[in-house]
PDB file of C-alpha atoms in Angstrom:
ATOM      1  CA  ILE A 330     -21.186 136.061  96.691  1.00  0.00           C
ATOM      2  CA  THR A 331     -24.456 137.940  96.972  1.00  0.00           C
ATOM      3  CA  GLU A 332     -27.952 136.613  97.557  1.00  0.00           C
ATOM      4  CA  LEU A 333     -30.719 138.747  96.123  1.00  0.00           C
ATOM      5  CA  THR A 334     -34.257 138.334  97.406  1.00  0.00           C
ATOM      6  CA  ALA A 335     -37.479 140.061  96.389  1.00  0.00           C
ATOM      7  CA  SER A 336     -40.965 139.178  95.265  1.00  0.00           C
ATOM      8  CA  GLN A 337     -41.593 137.150  92.118  1.00  0.00           C
ATOM      9  CA  GLY A 338     -41.558 139.199  88.930  1.00  0.00           C
ATOM     10  CA  SER A 339     -39.631 142.102  90.449  1.00  0.00           C
ATOM     11  CA  GLY A 340     -36.686 141.829  88.022  1.00  0.00           C
ATOM     12  CA  LYS A 341     -34.106 139.954  90.120  1.00  0.00           C
ATOM     13  CA  THR A 342     -33.014 137.669  87.301  1.00  0.00           C
ATOM     14  CA  GLN A 343     -32.954 140.502  84.749  1.00  0.00           C
ATOM     15  CA  PHE A 344     -30.817 142.597  87.106  1.00  0.00           C
ATOM     16  CA  CYS A 345     -28.354 139.776  87.815  1.00  0.00           C
ATOM     17  CA  LEU A 346     -28.004 138.704  84.192  1.00  0.00           C
ATOM     18  CA  THR A 347     -27.432 142.304  83.112  1.00  0.00           C
ATOM     19  CA  LEU A 348     -24.823 142.664  85.862  1.00  0.00           C
ATOM     20  CA  ALA A 349     -23.130 139.470  84.646  1.00  0.00           C
ATOM     21  CA  CYS A 350     -23.125 140.795  81.090  1.00  0.00           C
ATOM     22  CA  ASN A 351     -21.624 144.104  82.235  1.00  0.00           C
ATOM     23  CA  ALA A 352     -18.887 142.246  84.127  1.00  0.00           C
ATOM     24  CA  LEU A 353     -18.106 140.241  80.996  1.00  0.00           C
ATOM     25  CA  ARG A 354     -18.012 143.435  78.920  1.00  0.00           C
ATOM     26  CA  SER A 355     -15.394 144.850  81.303  1.00  0.00           C
ATOM     27  CA  LEU A 356     -13.341 141.662  81.040  1.00  0.00           C
ATOM     28  CA  PHE A 357     -13.647 141.687  77.247  1.00  0.00           C
ATOM     29  CA  LEU A 358     -12.560 145.317  76.925  1.00  0.00           C
ATOM     30  CA  SER A 359      -9.610 144.838  79.272  1.00  0.00           C
ATOM     31  CA  LYS A 360      -8.653 141.637  77.414  1.00  0.00           C
ATOM     32  CA  LYS A 361      -8.693 139.653  80.668  1.00  0.00           C
ATOM     33  CA  SER A 362      -9.418 135.958  80.611  1.00  0.00           C
ATOM     34  CA  SER A 363     -11.964 135.148  83.289  1.00  0.00           C
ATOM     35  CA  GLN A 364     -15.492 133.819  83.689  1.00  0.00           C
ATOM     36  CA  VAL A 365     -18.724 134.780  85.403  1.00  0.00           C
ATOM     37  CA  LEU A 366     -20.486 132.119  87.454  1.00  0.00           C
ATOM     38  CA  TYR A 367     -24.255 132.494  87.850  1.00  0.00           C
ATOM     39  CA  VAL A 368     -25.737 130.295  90.568  1.00  0.00           C
ATOM     40  CA  GLU A 369     -29.319 129.327  89.747  1.00  0.00           C
ATOM     41  CA  SER A 370     -31.380 128.366  92.794  1.00  0.00           C
ATOM     42  CA  GLU A 371     -34.386 126.955  90.943  1.00  0.00           C
ATOM     43  CA  GLY A 372     -32.738 124.611  88.430  1.00  0.00           C
ATOM     44  CA  LYS A 373     -33.763 126.623  85.360  1.00  0.00           C
ATOM     45  CA  ASN A 374     -30.330 126.524  83.713  1.00  0.00           C
ATOM     46  CA  ASP A 375     -31.592 126.323  80.128  1.00  0.00           C
ATOM     47  CA  ALA A 376     -34.076 129.172  80.605  1.00  0.00           C
ATOM     48  CA  THR A 377     -31.423 131.269  82.353  1.00  0.00           C
ATOM     49  CA  LEU A 378     -28.941 130.685  79.535  1.00  0.00           C
ATOM     50  CA  GLN A 379     -31.547 131.653  76.927  1.00  0.00           C
ATOM     51  CA  ARG A 380     -32.333 134.859  78.813  1.00  0.00           C
ATOM     52  CA  PHE A 381     -28.618 135.618  79.095  1.00  0.00           C
ATOM     53  CA  LYS A 382     -28.181 135.150  75.341  1.00  0.00           C
ATOM     54  CA  VAL A 383     -30.918 137.719  74.678  1.00  0.00           C
ATOM     55  CA  ILE A 384     -29.350 140.221  77.086  1.00  0.00           C
ATOM     56  CA  ALA A 385     -25.832 139.633  75.745  1.00  0.00           C
ATOM     57  CA  ASN A 386     -27.067 140.082  72.196  1.00  0.00           C
ATOM     58  CA  GLN A 387     -28.753 143.369  73.099  1.00  0.00           C
ATOM     59  CA  ARG A 388     -25.729 144.611  75.050  1.00  0.00           C
ATOM     60  CA  SER A 389     -23.268 143.606  72.314  1.00  0.00           C
ATOM     61  CA  HIS A 390     -24.637 146.255  69.922  1.00  0.00           C
ATOM     62  CA  GLY A 391     -23.683 144.016  66.998  1.00  0.00           C
ATOM     63  CA  ASP A 392     -20.183 143.200  68.268  1.00  0.00           C
ATOM     64  CA  LYS A 393     -19.994 139.483  67.459  1.00  0.00           C
ATOM     65  CA  ASP A 394     -16.610 139.129  69.171  1.00  0.00           C
ATOM     66  CA  PHE A 395     -18.076 140.328  72.473  1.00  0.00           C
ATOM     67  CA  PHE A 396     -21.196 138.195  72.073  1.00  0.00           C
ATOM     68  CA  ASP A 397     -19.068 135.078  71.475  1.00  0.00           C
ATOM     69  CA  PHE A 398     -16.801 135.983  74.415  1.00  0.00           C
ATOM     70  CA  ALA A 399     -19.818 136.451  76.692  1.00  0.00           C
ATOM     71  CA  LEU A 400     -21.305 133.066  75.765  1.00  0.00           C
ATOM     72  CA  ARG A 401     -17.979 131.280  76.249  1.00  0.00           C
ATOM     73  CA  ASN A 402     -17.371 132.847  79.656  1.00  0.00           C
ATOM     74  CA  PHE A 403     -20.829 132.752  81.265  1.00  0.00           C
ATOM     75  CA  MET A 404     -21.290 129.678  83.419  1.00  0.00           C
ATOM     76  CA  VAL A 405     -24.596 128.608  85.029  1.00  0.00           C
ATOM     77  CA  HIS A 406     -24.644 126.292  88.051  1.00  0.00           C
ATOM     78  CA  THR A 407     -27.636 125.018  90.021  1.00  0.00           C
ATOM     79  CA  ALA A 408     -27.292 125.253  93.785  1.00  0.00           C
ATOM     80  CA  SER A 409     -28.145 122.041  95.581  1.00  0.00           C
TER      81      SER A 409
END
C-alpha cells in the first residue's frame, strides 16, 4: 500500500491509474488471474472509473481482449 501526496493538478491520479493499467497489462500477458484495487480517498468512484477506461483504452492499442480484462479486474473502493 502506497499513499501518494502532492498538490492538486500535479498528475497523481493519472500516474496511479496508468500504474494500475500497467499492472493489469502484466497480469494479462502472463495469463494470471488477479485484480488491482484502487483506493479512492475522495469518493469519486464513477469519475475514477471513467478516467481508467480512457487510459485502458489508450494503453490497449486496439486489443479488445486486454481492454475487457482490464475493466473486469480493476476495482475502485472509497476509503472511509
